[in-house]
CSV table of C-alpha atoms in Angstrom, one decimal:
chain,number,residue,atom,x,y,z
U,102,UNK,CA,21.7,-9.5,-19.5
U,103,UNK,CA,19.3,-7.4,-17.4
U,104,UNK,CA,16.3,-9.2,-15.6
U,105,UNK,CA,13.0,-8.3,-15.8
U,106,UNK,CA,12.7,-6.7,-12.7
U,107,UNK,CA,16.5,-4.6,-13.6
U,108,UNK,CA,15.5,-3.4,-16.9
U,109,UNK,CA,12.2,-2.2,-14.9
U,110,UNK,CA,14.0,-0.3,-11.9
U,111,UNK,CA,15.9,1.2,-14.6
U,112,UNK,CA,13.0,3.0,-16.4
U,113,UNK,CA,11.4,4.3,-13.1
U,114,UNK,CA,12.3,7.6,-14.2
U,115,UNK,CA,9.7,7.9,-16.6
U,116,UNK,CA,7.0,5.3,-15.0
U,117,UNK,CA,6.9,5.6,-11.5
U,118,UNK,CA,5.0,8.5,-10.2
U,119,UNK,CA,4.3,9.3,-6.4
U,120,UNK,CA,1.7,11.4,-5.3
U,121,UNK,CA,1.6,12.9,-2.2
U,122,UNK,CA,-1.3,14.0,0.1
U,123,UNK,CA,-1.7,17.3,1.7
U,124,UNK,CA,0.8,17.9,3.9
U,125,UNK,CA,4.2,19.3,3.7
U,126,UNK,CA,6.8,17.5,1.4
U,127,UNK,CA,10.3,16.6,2.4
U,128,UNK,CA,13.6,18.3,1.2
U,129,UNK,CA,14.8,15.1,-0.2
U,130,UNK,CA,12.5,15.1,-2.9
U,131,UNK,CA,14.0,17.1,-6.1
U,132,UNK,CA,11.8,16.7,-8.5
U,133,UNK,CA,8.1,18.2,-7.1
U,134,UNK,CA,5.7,19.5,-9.4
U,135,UNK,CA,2.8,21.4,-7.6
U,136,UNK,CA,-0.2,20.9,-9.9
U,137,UNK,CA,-3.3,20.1,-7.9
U,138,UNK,CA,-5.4,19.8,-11.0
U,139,UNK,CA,-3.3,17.1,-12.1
U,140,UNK,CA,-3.0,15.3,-8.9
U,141,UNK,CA,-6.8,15.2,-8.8
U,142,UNK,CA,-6.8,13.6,-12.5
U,143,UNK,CA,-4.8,11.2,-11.5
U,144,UNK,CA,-6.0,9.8,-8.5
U,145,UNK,CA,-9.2,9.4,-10.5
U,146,UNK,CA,-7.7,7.8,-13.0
U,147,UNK,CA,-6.5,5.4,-9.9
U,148,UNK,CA,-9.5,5.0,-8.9
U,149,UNK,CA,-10.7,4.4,-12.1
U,150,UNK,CA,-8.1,1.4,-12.7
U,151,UNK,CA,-8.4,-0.3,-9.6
U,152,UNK,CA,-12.4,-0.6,-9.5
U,153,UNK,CA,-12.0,-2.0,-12.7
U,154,UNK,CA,-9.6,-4.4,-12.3
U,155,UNK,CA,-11.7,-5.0,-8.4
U,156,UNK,CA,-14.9,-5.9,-10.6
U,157,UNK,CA,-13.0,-7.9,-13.2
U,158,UNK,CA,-11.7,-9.6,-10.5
U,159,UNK,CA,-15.2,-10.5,-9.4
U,160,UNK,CA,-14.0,-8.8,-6.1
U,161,UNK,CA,-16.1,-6.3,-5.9
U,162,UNK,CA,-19.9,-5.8,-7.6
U,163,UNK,CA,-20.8,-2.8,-9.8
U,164,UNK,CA,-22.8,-1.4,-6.5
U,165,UNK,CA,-19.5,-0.8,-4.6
U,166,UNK,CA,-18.0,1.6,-7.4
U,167,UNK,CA,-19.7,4.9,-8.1
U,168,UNK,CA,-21.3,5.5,-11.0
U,169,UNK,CA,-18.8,6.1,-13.1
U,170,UNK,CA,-16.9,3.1,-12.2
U,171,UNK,CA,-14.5,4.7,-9.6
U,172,UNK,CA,-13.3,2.7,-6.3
U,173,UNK,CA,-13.2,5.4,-3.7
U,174,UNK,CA,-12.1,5.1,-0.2
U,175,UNK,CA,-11.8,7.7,2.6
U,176,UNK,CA,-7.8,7.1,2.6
U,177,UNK,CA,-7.5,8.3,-1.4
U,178,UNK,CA,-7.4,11.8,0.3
U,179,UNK,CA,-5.2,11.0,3.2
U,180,UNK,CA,-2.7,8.4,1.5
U,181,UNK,CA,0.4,9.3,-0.8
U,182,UNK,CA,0.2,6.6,-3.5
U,183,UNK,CA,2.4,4.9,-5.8
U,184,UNK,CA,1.6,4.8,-9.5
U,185,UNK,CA,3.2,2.9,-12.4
U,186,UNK,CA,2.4,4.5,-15.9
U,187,UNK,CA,2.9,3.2,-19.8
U,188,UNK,CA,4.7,4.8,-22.2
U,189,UNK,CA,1.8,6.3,-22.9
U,190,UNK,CA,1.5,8.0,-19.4
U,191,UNK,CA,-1.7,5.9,-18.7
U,192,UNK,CA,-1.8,4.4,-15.1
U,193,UNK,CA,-0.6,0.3,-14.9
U,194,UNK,CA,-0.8,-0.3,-11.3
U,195,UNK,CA,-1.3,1.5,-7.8
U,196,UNK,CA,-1.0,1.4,-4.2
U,197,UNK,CA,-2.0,3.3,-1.2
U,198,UNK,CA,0.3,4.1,1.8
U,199,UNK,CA,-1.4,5.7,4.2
U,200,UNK,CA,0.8,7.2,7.9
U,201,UNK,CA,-0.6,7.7,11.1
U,202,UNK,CA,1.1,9.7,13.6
U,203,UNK,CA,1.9,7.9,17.1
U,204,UNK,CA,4.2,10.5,18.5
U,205,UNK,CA,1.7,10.6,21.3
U,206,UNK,CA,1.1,6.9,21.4
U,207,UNK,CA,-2.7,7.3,21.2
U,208,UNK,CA,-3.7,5.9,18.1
U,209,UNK,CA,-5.0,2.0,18.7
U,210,UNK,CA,-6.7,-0.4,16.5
U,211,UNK,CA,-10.3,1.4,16.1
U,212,UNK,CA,-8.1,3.9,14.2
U,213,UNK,CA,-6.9,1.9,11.6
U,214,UNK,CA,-8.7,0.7,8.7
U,215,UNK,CA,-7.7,-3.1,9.6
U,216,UNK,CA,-10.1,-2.2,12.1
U,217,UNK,CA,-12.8,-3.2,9.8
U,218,UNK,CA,-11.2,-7.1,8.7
U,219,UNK,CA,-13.5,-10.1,9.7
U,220,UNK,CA,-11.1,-10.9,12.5
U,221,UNK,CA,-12.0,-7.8,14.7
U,222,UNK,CA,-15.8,-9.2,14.6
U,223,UNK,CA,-15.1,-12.7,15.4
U,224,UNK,CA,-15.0,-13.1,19.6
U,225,UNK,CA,-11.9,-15.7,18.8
U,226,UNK,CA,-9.8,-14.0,17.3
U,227,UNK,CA,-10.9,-9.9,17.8
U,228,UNK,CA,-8.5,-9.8,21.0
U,229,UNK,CA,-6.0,-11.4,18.8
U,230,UNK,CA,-6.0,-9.0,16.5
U,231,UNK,CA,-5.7,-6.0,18.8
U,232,UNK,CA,-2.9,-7.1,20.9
U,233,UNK,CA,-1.3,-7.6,17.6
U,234,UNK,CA,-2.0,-4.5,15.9
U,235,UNK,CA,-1.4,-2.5,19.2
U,236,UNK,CA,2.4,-3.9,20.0
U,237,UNK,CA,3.2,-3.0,16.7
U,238,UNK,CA,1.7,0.3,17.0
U,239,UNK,CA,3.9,0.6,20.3
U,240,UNK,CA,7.1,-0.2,19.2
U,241,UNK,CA,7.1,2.2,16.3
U,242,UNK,CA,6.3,4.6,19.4
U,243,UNK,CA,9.4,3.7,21.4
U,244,UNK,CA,11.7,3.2,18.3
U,245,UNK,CA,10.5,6.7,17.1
U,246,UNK,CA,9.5,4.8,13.7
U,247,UNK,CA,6.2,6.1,11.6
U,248,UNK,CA,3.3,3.3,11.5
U,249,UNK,CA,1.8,3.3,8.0
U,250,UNK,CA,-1.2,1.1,6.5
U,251,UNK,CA,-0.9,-0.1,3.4
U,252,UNK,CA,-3.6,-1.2,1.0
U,253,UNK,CA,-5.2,-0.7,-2.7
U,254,UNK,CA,-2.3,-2.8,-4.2
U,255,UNK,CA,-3.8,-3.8,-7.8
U,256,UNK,CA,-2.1,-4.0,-11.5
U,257,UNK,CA,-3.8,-4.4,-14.8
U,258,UNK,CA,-4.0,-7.5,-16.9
U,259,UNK,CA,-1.9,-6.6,-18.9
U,260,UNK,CA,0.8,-5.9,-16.1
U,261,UNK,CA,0.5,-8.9,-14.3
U,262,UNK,CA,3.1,-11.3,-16.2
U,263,UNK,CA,5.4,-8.1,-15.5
U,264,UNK,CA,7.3,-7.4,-12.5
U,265,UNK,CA,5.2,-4.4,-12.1
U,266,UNK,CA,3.6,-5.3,-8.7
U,267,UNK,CA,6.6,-6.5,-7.1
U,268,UNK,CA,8.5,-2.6,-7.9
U,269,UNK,CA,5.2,-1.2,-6.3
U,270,UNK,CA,5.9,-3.0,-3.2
U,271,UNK,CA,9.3,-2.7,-3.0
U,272,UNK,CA,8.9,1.1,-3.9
U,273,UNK,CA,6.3,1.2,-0.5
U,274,UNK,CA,9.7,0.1,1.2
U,275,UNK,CA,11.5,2.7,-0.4
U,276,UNK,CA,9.1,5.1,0.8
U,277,UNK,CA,8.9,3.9,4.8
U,278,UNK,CA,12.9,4.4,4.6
U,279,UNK,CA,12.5,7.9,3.1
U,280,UNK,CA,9.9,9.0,5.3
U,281,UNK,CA,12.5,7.9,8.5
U,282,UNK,CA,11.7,4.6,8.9
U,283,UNK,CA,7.9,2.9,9.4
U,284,UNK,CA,6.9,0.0,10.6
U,285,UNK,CA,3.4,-1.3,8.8
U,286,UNK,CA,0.3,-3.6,8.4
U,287,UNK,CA,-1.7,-4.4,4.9
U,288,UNK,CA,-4.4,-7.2,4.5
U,289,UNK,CA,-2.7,-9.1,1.7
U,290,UNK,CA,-5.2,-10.8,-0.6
U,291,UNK,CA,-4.0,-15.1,-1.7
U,292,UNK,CA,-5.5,-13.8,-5.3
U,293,UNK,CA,-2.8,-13.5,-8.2
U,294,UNK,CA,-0.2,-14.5,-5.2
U,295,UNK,CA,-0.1,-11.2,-3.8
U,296,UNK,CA,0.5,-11.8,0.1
U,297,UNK,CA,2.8,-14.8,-1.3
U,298,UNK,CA,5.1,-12.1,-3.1
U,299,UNK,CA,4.8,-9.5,-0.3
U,300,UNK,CA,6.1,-12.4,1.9
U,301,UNK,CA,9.2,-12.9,-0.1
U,302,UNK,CA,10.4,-9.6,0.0
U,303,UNK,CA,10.0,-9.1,4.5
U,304,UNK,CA,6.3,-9.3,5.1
U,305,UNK,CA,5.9,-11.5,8.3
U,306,UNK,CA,2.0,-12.9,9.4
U,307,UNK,CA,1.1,-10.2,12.8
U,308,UNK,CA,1.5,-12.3,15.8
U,309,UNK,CA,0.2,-11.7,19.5
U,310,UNK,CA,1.5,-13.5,22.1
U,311,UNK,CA,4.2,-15.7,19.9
U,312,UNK,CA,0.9,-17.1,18.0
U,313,UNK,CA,0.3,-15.6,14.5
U,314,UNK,CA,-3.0,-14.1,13.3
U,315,UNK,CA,-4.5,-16.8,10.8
U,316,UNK,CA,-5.8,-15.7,7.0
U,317,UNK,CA,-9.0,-15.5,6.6
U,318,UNK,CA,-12.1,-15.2,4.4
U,319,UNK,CA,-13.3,-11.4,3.3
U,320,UNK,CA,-17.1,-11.6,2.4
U,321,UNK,CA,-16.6,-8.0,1.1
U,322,UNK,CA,-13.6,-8.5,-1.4
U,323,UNK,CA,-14.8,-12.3,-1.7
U,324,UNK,CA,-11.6,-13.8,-1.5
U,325,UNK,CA,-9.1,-15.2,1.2
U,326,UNK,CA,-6.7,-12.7,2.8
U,327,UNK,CA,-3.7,-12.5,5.6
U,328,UNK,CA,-3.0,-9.7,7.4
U,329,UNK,CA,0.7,-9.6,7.3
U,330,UNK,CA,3.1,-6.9,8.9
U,331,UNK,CA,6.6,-5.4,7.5
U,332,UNK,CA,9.5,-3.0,8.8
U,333,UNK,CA,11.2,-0.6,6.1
U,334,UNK,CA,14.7,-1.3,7.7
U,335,UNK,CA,14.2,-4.8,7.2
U,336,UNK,CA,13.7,-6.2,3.6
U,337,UNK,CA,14.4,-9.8,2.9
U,338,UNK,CA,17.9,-10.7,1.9
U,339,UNK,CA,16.9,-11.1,-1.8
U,340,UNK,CA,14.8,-7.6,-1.7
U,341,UNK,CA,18.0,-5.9,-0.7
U,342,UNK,CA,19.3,-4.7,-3.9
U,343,UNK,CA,16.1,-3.1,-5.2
U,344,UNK,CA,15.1,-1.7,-1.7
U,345,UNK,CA,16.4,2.0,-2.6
U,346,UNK,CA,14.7,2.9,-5.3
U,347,UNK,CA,14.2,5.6,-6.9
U,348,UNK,CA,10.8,7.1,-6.1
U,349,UNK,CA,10.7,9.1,-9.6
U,350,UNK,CA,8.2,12.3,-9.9
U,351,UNK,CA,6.6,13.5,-6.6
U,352,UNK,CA,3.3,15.5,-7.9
U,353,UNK,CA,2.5,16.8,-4.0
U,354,UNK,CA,-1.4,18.1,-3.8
U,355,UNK,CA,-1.4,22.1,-4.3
């Protein structure tokens, strides 16, 4: 008998929907559809989902959406995002993965949008969280790897006794291997056990010096959080057998 998580890989085809941002779209995707009209109703409709699901939350207030209820951020534009979609082709859950190019090895932590955690304004920790951030940032220089952020992760009630959120991580894996291989940071939230499940499947706490970087509290998103980091080549052990799949339809921006 299939698990949960099996009989969902296996659907991907028709509920797992990648848009990409502007830029030019690899030759190993097959199946690209060129529709900017669409990708633009859809990453309202994103937008859309998650400030509702932020507000429900309690997360957010009504005065950080616009006023039609959409959470915007400047990386919607910039990020290629991962979408799960019902039967009815209405969105289910979303992430944002957004690269930065360090080919040049100039990009550092006021770059990023972890830049703008808690951490970086508190004096005991701020150099903490640099050193951090910025040996990552050069080892996926000298391995030739991408850097990536990662961020926006949310599902919808209805979605979250599914194994909906753990496909849209594992799919962000997918997605680091496809691109050539990324190392990356998110700020995981402790609500609904999301850093617990990124954890499981190779998300590791950013450290500096041997020490790690502790959680801690978000006034913003009113919640606790932990900055954890992750490599594409490097899933856990039980993550293995789901870390290929199959990214689906690529609608790429027109």
């Amino acid at each position: 008998m299939l698990t949960l998580l099996e009989r969902t890989i296996n659907s991907l085809d028709r509920r797992l929907v990648l848009l990409a941002p502007q830029s030019r779209v690899s030759a190993f995707f097959k199946n690209v559809e060129t529709d900017s009209r669409r990708h633009r109703d859809l990453v309202r409709e994103m937008q859309k989902l998650r400030g509702s699901i932020y507000l429900q939350d309690g997360a957010l207030g009504r005065e950080q959406l616009s006023a039609d209820g959409l959470h915007e951020t400047d990386e919607d534009e910039q990020s290629w995002h991962l979408l799960m979609m019902d039967s009815r082709q209405r969105i289910t859950g979303c992430a944002w993965y957004f690269e930065h190019d360090v080919t040049d090895n100039a990009v550092r932590l006021d770059d990023l949008r972890v830049r703008h955690c808690p951490l970086a304004r508190m004096g005991e920790w701020r150099d903490q969280l640099r050193k951090g951030v910025e040996s990552e940032l050069a080892r996926a220089h000298r391995e030739k790897l991408r850097y990536a952020e990662v961020g926006g992760w949310a599902v919808s009630k209805n979605s979250r006794c599914t194994s909906e959120g753990l496909v849209l991580a594992l799919a962000g894996y997918s997605l680091g291997r496809l691109r050539g291989g990324c190392l990356g940071i998110t700020t995981a939230t402790v609500r609904h056990c999301s850093s617990s499940i990124l954890r499981r499947i190779g998300g590791a706490p950013l450290e500096a010096d041997g020490a790690a970087v502790p959680s801690y509290y978000d006034p913003r998103y009113k919640c606790e959080m932990e900055i954890l980091r992750f490599d594409s080549r490097n899933p856990a052990p039980e993550a293995v057998n789901y870390r290929l799949i199959d990214l689906g339809t690529l609608d790429a921006k027109a």
